[in-house]
Amino acid sequence: MARVLLAVGGGAAAIKAPLVVRRLREAGFAVRTLATERALAFTTELALATVSGHPVATEAAWFSPSGRVLHLELARWADLLLVAPATAADLARAAAGLAEDLLSAVITAGVPRVVWAPAMNPGMWADPAVQANVDRLRSRGHAFAGPASGPMAGVGETPGTGRMLEPDELAEHVRYHLTTKDFAGKRVLVTAGPTREHLDPVRFLSNPSSGKMGFALARAARDRGARVTLVTGPTVLPDPFGVEVVRVESAEAMRQAVVDRFSEVDLVIMAAAVADWRPAERKAEKEAKLGEEKLLRLVRTPDILAELGAAKGSRVLVGFAMETHAGPERALEKLKRKNLDLICLNYPTDPETAFGADENRLVVIEPSGRTEAWGKASKRELADRLLDRVRHIMQ
Ligand code: C5P
């Protein structure tokens, strides 16, 4: 279990620090906390100790006659130090190598990785002195998560760049920095979500795919060092950081986005639930609902994966198959017809792992017909497991 030291600086975003601890723990990290003196004006020692399950490292604890050398102990314990929120003063002390408070002493003592999550007013963030400190820290290998743009603390302040990332985004950054880069140098294209095939400007044929499986795959590949492009149909999911996201609507638009990039990638995982049919014609205006019946003529959409399979070369291709019956036989037939290296079968009618769920169950089938059933797990866990399999095929 990787060990994360969360240092909480003295900004208004410190009110979110207990939630950052919770998200880090949910992501599977052991977490300890450090709070600067000013952080404790915004959040409390009791809250941080309760959610982390450990005493909080404070200025008072540092100078208590306990016989422990707290800054050295913490620097040796942590695999990664996340400073969230980080104030301009925290950045300045670290950049200057001042070991005058516990946080800057821990950094000077040498933590293996430092990730800063700055939070300050946009004018302060843009200040040349602050930016010079950021550059100095970056040149020493420190990483930055954010800041984001959005509303600011302080009544009447105009929105701008300087907001701390949200707790779940911070946990995602920490995970990225602590993941072994076994896909370094690989270029990966993932598709996700449904497509929409319009009848007119406001009506379409689609399916309930949420995009969660494809997004989990894109994030997992990114964390493992791949350069990732995510081509996604309409979903409510936000763009993952560090991933090129291409948002499309129709199967034809998805095909174009995928085909345009195919020559540059080593691996394609088609997790999108591409519509198989589209209305033969798309009306330019919304049609009035006249009459009691209406016949709709449908035509096939392009089979993107079959087209990629025909031009595969040395690339690895992974497909998904959604079946309500005769799953393995039909999935193996698809794998062969589309020239795939693996196909993952899932069952959308299973209530526990239906469309939109955070968990899934996969049956993974190889060209030889060898089949493995992976029990219910989070989509992220399944994504990593699938990438483990793909890595062996790619070597
Ligand atoms: O043929 P079927 O739709 O069941 O195959 C599923 C796989 O093929 C999925 O990986 C899906 O993303 C892909 N597919 C595609 N183009 C289509 C339909 C499906 O690439 N028009």
Coordinates of C-alpha atoms and ligand atoms in Angstrom, one line a residue:
M1 CA 0.0 0.0 0.0
A2 CA 1.6 3.3 -1.1
R3 CA 2.0 5.9 1.6
V4 CA 0.7 9.5 1.0
L5 CA 1.5 12.4 3.3
L6 CA -1.2 15.1 2.8
A7 CA 0.1 18.5 3.9
V8 CA -2.6 21.0 4.4
G9 CA -1.7 24.6 3.8
G10 CA -3.5 27.7 5.1
G11 CA -6.0 28.6 2.4
A12 CA -9.8 28.5 2.3
A13 CA -9.6 25.2 0.3
A14 CA -8.3 23.6 3.5
I15 CA -12.0 23.1 4.4
K16 CA -11.9 20.2 1.8
A17 CA -8.8 18.5 3.3
P18 CA -10.7 15.8 5.3
L19 CA -12.5 14.9 2.0
V20 CA -9.1 14.7 0.2
V21 CA -8.0 12.2 3.0
R22 CA -11.1 10.2 2.4
R23 CA -10.7 10.0 -1.4
L24 CA -7.0 9.0 -1.0
R25 CA -8.0 6.3 1.4
E26 CA -10.7 5.1 -1.0
A27 CA -8.1 4.9 -3.7
G28 CA -6.2 2.5 -1.5
F29 CA -3.5 4.7 0.0
A30 CA -2.2 4.8 3.5
V31 CA -2.6 8.5 4.5
R32 CA -1.1 10.7 7.2
T33 CA -1.6 14.4 7.5
L34 CA 0.4 17.4 8.3
A35 CA -1.3 20.8 8.9
T36 CA 0.4 24.1 8.9
E37 CA -0.4 26.5 11.7
R38 CA -2.7 28.6 9.4
A39 CA -4.4 25.5 7.9
L40 CA -5.8 24.9 11.4
A41 CA -7.7 28.2 11.1
F42 CA -9.8 26.6 8.3
T43 CA -9.9 22.9 9.2
T44 CA -9.4 21.1 12.5
E45 CA -6.9 18.7 13.8
L46 CA -9.7 16.5 15.1
A47 CA -11.3 16.2 11.6
L48 CA -8.0 15.2 10.0
A49 CA -7.0 12.8 12.7
T50 CA -10.4 11.1 12.6
V51 CA -10.5 10.6 8.8
S52 CA -6.8 9.6 8.5
G53 CA -6.8 7.4 11.6
H54 CA -3.5 9.0 12.7
P55 CA -2.4 12.0 14.8
V56 CA -1.8 15.1 12.7
A57 CA 1.7 16.4 12.4
T58 CA 1.5 20.0 13.5
E59 CA 4.0 22.8 14.5
A60 CA 3.3 22.0 18.1
A61 CA 3.9 18.3 17.6
W62 CA 7.2 19.1 15.8
F63 CA 8.5 21.0 18.8
S64 CA 7.1 18.8 21.5
P65 CA 9.8 17.0 23.6
S66 CA 8.7 13.6 22.4
G67 CA 12.2 12.4 21.5
R68 CA 11.1 12.0 17.8
V69 CA 12.4 14.0 14.9
L70 CA 9.2 14.5 13.1
H71 CA 10.3 16.1 9.9
L72 CA 12.8 13.2 9.2
E73 CA 10.3 10.6 10.3
L74 CA 7.6 11.9 7.9
A75 CA 10.0 12.4 4.9
R76 CA 11.1 8.7 5.3
W77 CA 7.6 7.4 5.8
A78 CA 6.0 9.0 2.7
D79 CA 6.2 7.7 -0.9
L80 CA 4.5 10.9 -2.0
L81 CA 3.8 14.3 -0.4
L82 CA 0.7 16.0 -1.6
V83 CA 0.4 19.7 -0.6
A84 CA -3.3 20.6 -0.8
P85 CA -4.1 23.4 -0.6
A86 CA -0.7 24.9 -1.2
T87 CA -0.4 28.6 -0.6
A88 CA 2.0 31.1 -2.3
A89 CA 4.0 31.1 1.0
D90 CA 4.3 27.3 1.1
L91 CA 5.6 27.4 -2.5
A92 CA 8.0 30.2 -1.7
R93 CA 9.5 28.5 1.4
A94 CA 10.0 25.2 -0.5
A95 CA 11.5 26.9 -3.5
A96 CA 13.9 28.8 -1.3
G97 CA 14.8 25.6 0.6
L98 CA 13.8 27.2 3.9
A99 CA 13.2 24.6 6.5
E100 CA 11.6 27.0 8.9
D101 CA 8.2 25.3 9.3
L102 CA 7.4 21.6 9.4
L103 CA 6.2 21.4 5.8
S104 CA 9.3 23.1 4.3
A105 CA 11.5 21.0 6.7
V106 CA 9.9 17.7 5.4
I107 CA 10.5 18.8 1.8
T108 CA 14.1 19.8 2.5
A109 CA 14.6 16.4 4.3
G110 CA 13.8 14.8 0.9
V111 CA 10.5 13.1 0.1
P112 CA 10.6 10.9 -3.0
R113 CA 7.8 12.7 -4.8
V114 CA 6.1 16.1 -4.2
V115 CA 2.8 17.1 -5.8
W116 CA 1.5 20.6 -5.3
A117 CA -2.1 21.5 -5.5
P118 CA -2.0 25.3 -5.4
A119 CA -5.0 27.3 -4.2
M120 CA -5.0 31.1 -4.3
N121 CA -6.5 34.2 -5.8
P122 CA -6.0 34.3 -9.6
G123 CA -3.9 37.5 -9.3
M124 CA -1.6 35.9 -6.8
W125 CA -1.3 32.8 -8.9
A126 CA -0.3 34.9 -12.0
D127 CA 2.2 36.9 -9.9
P128 CA 5.7 36.6 -11.5
A129 CA 7.3 35.8 -8.1
V130 CA 4.8 32.9 -7.6
Q131 CA 5.4 31.6 -11.1
A132 CA 9.1 31.8 -10.7
N133 CA 8.8 29.6 -7.6
V134 CA 6.6 27.2 -9.5
D135 CA 9.3 27.0 -12.2
R136 CA 12.0 26.4 -9.7
L137 CA 10.1 23.6 -8.0
R138 CA 9.3 22.0 -11.4
S139 CA 12.9 22.1 -12.4
R140 CA 13.6 20.0 -9.2
G141 CA 11.1 17.4 -10.3
H142 CA 8.1 18.6 -8.3
A143 CA 4.8 18.1 -10.0
F144 CA 1.7 20.3 -10.0
A145 CA -2.0 19.3 -10.0
G146 CA -4.0 22.3 -11.0
P147 CA -5.0 25.0 -10.1
A148 CA -8.3 24.9 -11.9
S149 CA -10.4 27.8 -13.1
G150 CA -13.7 28.7 -11.3
P151 CA -15.3 30.6 -8.5
M152 CA -13.0 32.0 -5.8
A153 CA -13.2 32.3 -2.1
G154 CA -14.0 35.8 -0.9
V155 CA -17.3 37.6 -1.5
G156 CA -17.3 39.5 -4.8
E157 CA -14.1 38.0 -6.1
T158 CA -14.2 37.3 -9.9
P159 CA -13.7 33.7 -11.0
G160 CA -10.3 32.8 -12.5
T161 CA -7.4 30.3 -12.4
G162 CA -6.4 29.5 -8.8
R163 CA -8.9 27.0 -7.5
M164 CA -7.7 23.9 -5.8
L165 CA -8.7 20.7 -7.8
E166 CA -11.5 18.8 -6.3
P167 CA -10.7 15.9 -3.9
D168 CA -11.4 13.1 -6.3
E169 CA -9.2 14.8 -9.0
L170 CA -6.4 15.1 -6.5
A171 CA -6.6 11.4 -5.7
E172 CA -6.5 10.7 -9.4
H173 CA -3.3 12.8 -9.7
V174 CA -1.7 11.0 -6.8
R175 CA -2.5 7.7 -8.3
Y176 CA -1.0 8.8 -11.7
H177 CA 2.3 9.7 -9.9
L178 CA 2.5 6.5 -8.0
T179 CA 1.8 4.1 -10.9
T180 CA 4.6 2.2 -12.7
K181 CA 4.9 3.4 -16.2
D182 CA 4.8 0.0 -18.0
F183 CA 3.1 1.5 -21.1
A184 CA 5.7 4.3 -21.5
G185 CA 6.2 5.0 -25.2
K186 CA 2.9 3.3 -26.2
R187 CA 0.1 5.1 -28.0
V188 CA -3.3 4.0 -27.1
L189 CA -6.7 4.8 -28.6
V190 CA -9.8 4.1 -26.5
T191 CA -13.4 4.6 -27.6
A192 CA -16.2 5.0 -25.1
G193 CA -19.9 5.8 -24.6
P194 CA -22.9 5.5 -26.9
T195 CA -23.4 7.1 -30.3
R196 CA -26.4 9.1 -31.3
E197 CA -28.0 8.6 -34.7
H198 CA -30.3 11.5 -35.4
L199 CA -33.7 11.4 -37.1
D200 CA -34.0 15.2 -36.9
P201 CA -32.3 17.9 -34.8
V202 CA -33.9 16.8 -31.6
R203 CA -34.6 13.0 -31.9
F204 CA -32.1 10.2 -32.1
L205 CA -31.5 6.5 -31.7
S206 CA -29.0 5.6 -29.0
N207 CA -28.4 3.3 -26.0
P208 CA -27.8 3.8 -22.3
S209 CA -23.9 3.3 -22.3
S210 CA -22.4 5.7 -19.7
G211 CA -18.9 5.6 -21.1
K212 CA -17.5 4.6 -17.6
M213 CA -15.7 1.5 -18.9
G214 CA -13.9 3.3 -21.7
F215 CA -13.0 6.3 -19.5
A216 CA -11.6 3.9 -16.9
L217 CA -9.5 2.3 -19.6
A218 CA -8.2 5.6 -20.8
R219 CA -7.3 6.7 -17.3
A220 CA -5.6 3.4 -16.5
A221 CA -3.5 3.5 -19.7
R222 CA -2.6 7.2 -19.0
D223 CA -1.5 6.3 -15.4
R224 CA 0.7 3.5 -16.8
G225 CA 2.5 6.0 -19.1
A226 CA 0.7 5.6 -22.4
R227 CA -0.1 8.5 -24.7
V228 CA -3.9 8.2 -24.8
T229 CA -6.6 9.5 -27.1
L230 CA -10.2 8.9 -26.0
V231 CA -12.8 9.1 -28.7
T232 CA -16.1 9.3 -26.9
G233 CA -19.8 9.6 -27.7
P234 CA -22.1 11.8 -25.6
T235 CA -21.5 11.2 -21.9
V236 CA -21.7 13.4 -18.7
L237 CA -18.2 12.3 -17.7
P238 CA -15.6 15.1 -17.5
D239 CA -12.4 15.0 -19.6
P240 CA -9.7 13.1 -17.7
F241 CA -6.5 15.0 -17.3
G242 CA -3.5 14.2 -19.5
V243 CA -5.7 12.5 -22.2
E244 CA -6.6 13.8 -25.6
V245 CA -10.4 13.7 -25.6
V246 CA -12.3 13.8 -28.9
R247 CA -16.1 14.1 -28.4
V248 CA -18.3 12.9 -31.2
E249 CA -22.0 12.1 -31.7
S250 CA -22.6 9.6 -34.5
A251 CA -21.0 6.3 -35.5
E252 CA -19.8 8.0 -38.7
A253 CA -18.1 10.8 -36.7
M254 CA -16.6 8.2 -34.4
R255 CA -15.3 6.2 -37.4
Q256 CA -13.7 9.3 -38.8
A257 CA -12.0 10.3 -35.5
V258 CA -10.7 6.7 -35.1
V259 CA -9.6 6.1 -38.7
D260 CA -7.7 9.5 -38.7
R261 CA -5.6 8.4 -35.8
F262 CA -5.2 4.7 -36.5
S263 CA -1.8 4.9 -38.2
E264 CA -0.3 6.6 -35.1
V265 CA -1.4 4.1 -32.4
D266 CA -0.1 0.8 -31.1
L267 CA -3.3 -0.3 -29.3
V268 CA -7.0 0.3 -29.9
I269 CA -9.6 -0.7 -27.3
M270 CA -13.2 -0.2 -28.7
A271 CA -15.3 0.0 -25.6
A272 CA -17.9 2.3 -27.3
A273 CA -21.4 1.0 -27.7
V274 CA -21.6 2.0 -31.4
A275 CA -25.2 2.1 -32.8
D276 CA -25.6 -0.5 -35.5
W277 CA -28.3 1.3 -37.3
R278 CA -29.0 4.9 -38.2
P279 CA -32.1 6.5 -39.8
A280 CA -31.8 6.4 -43.6
E281 CA -32.4 10.1 -43.7
R282 CA -31.9 12.9 -41.2
K283 CA -34.5 15.6 -41.4
A284 CA -33.2 19.2 -41.2
E285 CA -36.3 20.3 -39.2
K286 CA -38.2 18.7 -36.4
E287 CA -41.2 16.8 -37.8
A288 CA -44.7 17.2 -36.5
K289 CA -46.3 14.2 -34.9
L290 CA -48.9 13.5 -37.5
G291 CA -50.8 10.2 -37.8
E292 CA -50.9 7.2 -35.4
E293 CA -48.0 5.2 -36.9
K294 CA -44.8 5.9 -38.6
L295 CA -42.3 3.6 -40.4
L296 CA -38.7 4.3 -39.9
R297 CA -36.2 3.1 -42.5
L298 CA -32.8 2.3 -41.0
V299 CA -29.5 1.6 -42.7
R300 CA -26.3 0.0 -41.2
T301 CA -23.6 2.2 -39.6
P302 CA -20.0 1.5 -40.5
D303 CA -18.4 -1.3 -38.5
I304 CA -15.4 0.6 -37.2
L305 CA -13.7 -2.3 -35.6
A306 CA -14.1 -4.5 -38.6
E307 CA -12.5 -1.8 -40.7
L308 CA -9.6 -1.5 -38.3
G309 CA -9.2 -5.3 -38.2
A310 CA -8.8 -5.4 -42.0
A311 CA -5.9 -2.8 -41.8
K312 CA -4.5 -4.1 -38.5
G313 CA -0.7 -4.5 -39.2
S314 CA 1.2 -5.0 -35.9
R315 CA -1.4 -3.2 -33.8
V316 CA -3.3 -4.8 -31.0
L317 CA -7.1 -4.6 -31.2
V318 CA -9.4 -5.2 -28.4
G319 CA -13.2 -5.3 -28.7
F320 CA -16.1 -5.4 -26.4
A321 CA -19.2 -7.5 -27.0
M322 CA -22.5 -7.0 -25.3
E323 CA -24.8 -10.0 -25.4
T324 CA -28.0 -11.0 -23.8
H325 CA -27.6 -14.7 -24.8
A326 CA -25.2 -17.2 -26.4
G327 CA -22.5 -14.8 -25.3
P328 CA -19.2 -16.7 -25.6
E329 CA -19.9 -18.2 -29.0
R330 CA -21.1 -14.9 -30.5
A331 CA -18.2 -13.0 -29.0
L332 CA -15.6 -15.5 -30.4
E333 CA -17.3 -15.2 -33.8
K334 CA -16.9 -11.4 -33.6
L335 CA -13.3 -11.6 -32.5
K336 CA -12.5 -13.8 -35.6
R337 CA -14.6 -11.7 -38.1
K338 CA -13.1 -8.4 -36.8
N339 CA -9.5 -9.8 -36.5
L340 CA -9.1 -9.0 -32.8
D341 CA -6.6 -10.0 -30.2
L342 CA -9.1 -10.1 -27.4
I343 CA -12.7 -9.6 -26.9
C344 CA -14.4 -8.7 -23.6
L345 CA -17.9 -9.9 -23.2
N346 CA -20.3 -8.2 -20.8
Y347 CA -23.9 -8.7 -19.9
P348 CA -25.9 -5.5 -19.9
T349 CA -29.0 -7.2 -18.6
D350 CA -27.3 -8.3 -15.4
P351 CA -28.8 -5.9 -12.8
E352 CA -25.6 -5.6 -10.8
T353 CA -23.4 -4.7 -13.8
A354 CA -25.9 -3.0 -16.1
F355 CA -25.3 0.1 -18.1
G356 CA -24.0 2.9 -16.0
A357 CA -22.8 0.8 -13.1
D358 CA -19.4 1.5 -11.5
E359 CA -18.7 -2.2 -11.5
N360 CA -18.7 -4.8 -14.2
R361 CA -18.1 -8.5 -14.9
L362 CA -16.1 -9.5 -17.9
V363 CA -15.5 -12.7 -19.8
V364 CA -12.3 -12.3 -21.7
I365 CA -11.9 -14.4 -24.8
E366 CA -8.7 -15.0 -26.8
P367 CA -8.4 -16.0 -30.5
S368 CA -7.7 -19.6 -29.5
G369 CA -11.1 -19.6 -27.8
R370 CA -9.5 -19.7 -24.3
T371 CA -12.0 -17.9 -22.0
E372 CA -11.5 -16.4 -18.6
A373 CA -14.4 -15.1 -16.5
W374 CA -13.5 -12.1 -14.3
G375 CA -15.8 -11.7 -11.4
K376 CA -17.5 -8.4 -10.3
A377 CA -15.0 -5.6 -9.8
S378 CA -14.7 -1.9 -10.3
K379 CA -14.4 -0.8 -13.9
R380 CA -11.0 0.6 -13.0
E381 CA -9.8 -2.7 -11.6
L382 CA -11.0 -4.5 -14.7
A383 CA -9.3 -1.9 -16.9
D384 CA -5.9 -2.5 -15.2
R385 CA -6.4 -6.2 -15.5
L386 CA -7.2 -6.0 -19.2
L387 CA -4.1 -3.8 -19.7
D388 CA -2.0 -6.4 -17.9
R389 CA -3.2 -9.0 -20.5
V390 CA -2.7 -6.6 -23.4
R391 CA 0.9 -5.8 -22.3
H392 CA 1.8 -9.4 -22.7
I393 CA 0.3 -9.5 -26.2
M394 CA 2.2 -6.3 -27.1
Q395 CA 5.7 -7.6 -26.2
Ligands
C5P1 O1 -20.7 -6.4 -33.7 P1 -20.8 -5.8 -32.3 O2 -21.4 -4.5 -32.2 O3 -21.4 -6.7 -31.3 O4 -19.2 -5.7 -31.9 C1 -18.8 -5.1 -30.7 C2 -17.5 -4.4 -30.9 O5 -17.4 -3.8 -32.2 C3 -17.3 -3.3 -29.9 O6 -15.9 -3.3 -29.6 C4 -17.7 -2.1 -30.6 O7 -17.1 -0.9 -30.1 C5 -17.3 -2.4 -32.1 N1 -18.2 -1.8 -33.1 C6 -17.7 -0.9 -34.0 N2 -18.6 -0.4 -35.0 C7 -19.9 -0.7 -35.0 C8 -20.4 -1.6 -34.1 C9 -19.6 -2.1 -33.1 O8 -16.5 -0.7 -34.0 N3 -20.7 -0.2 -35.9

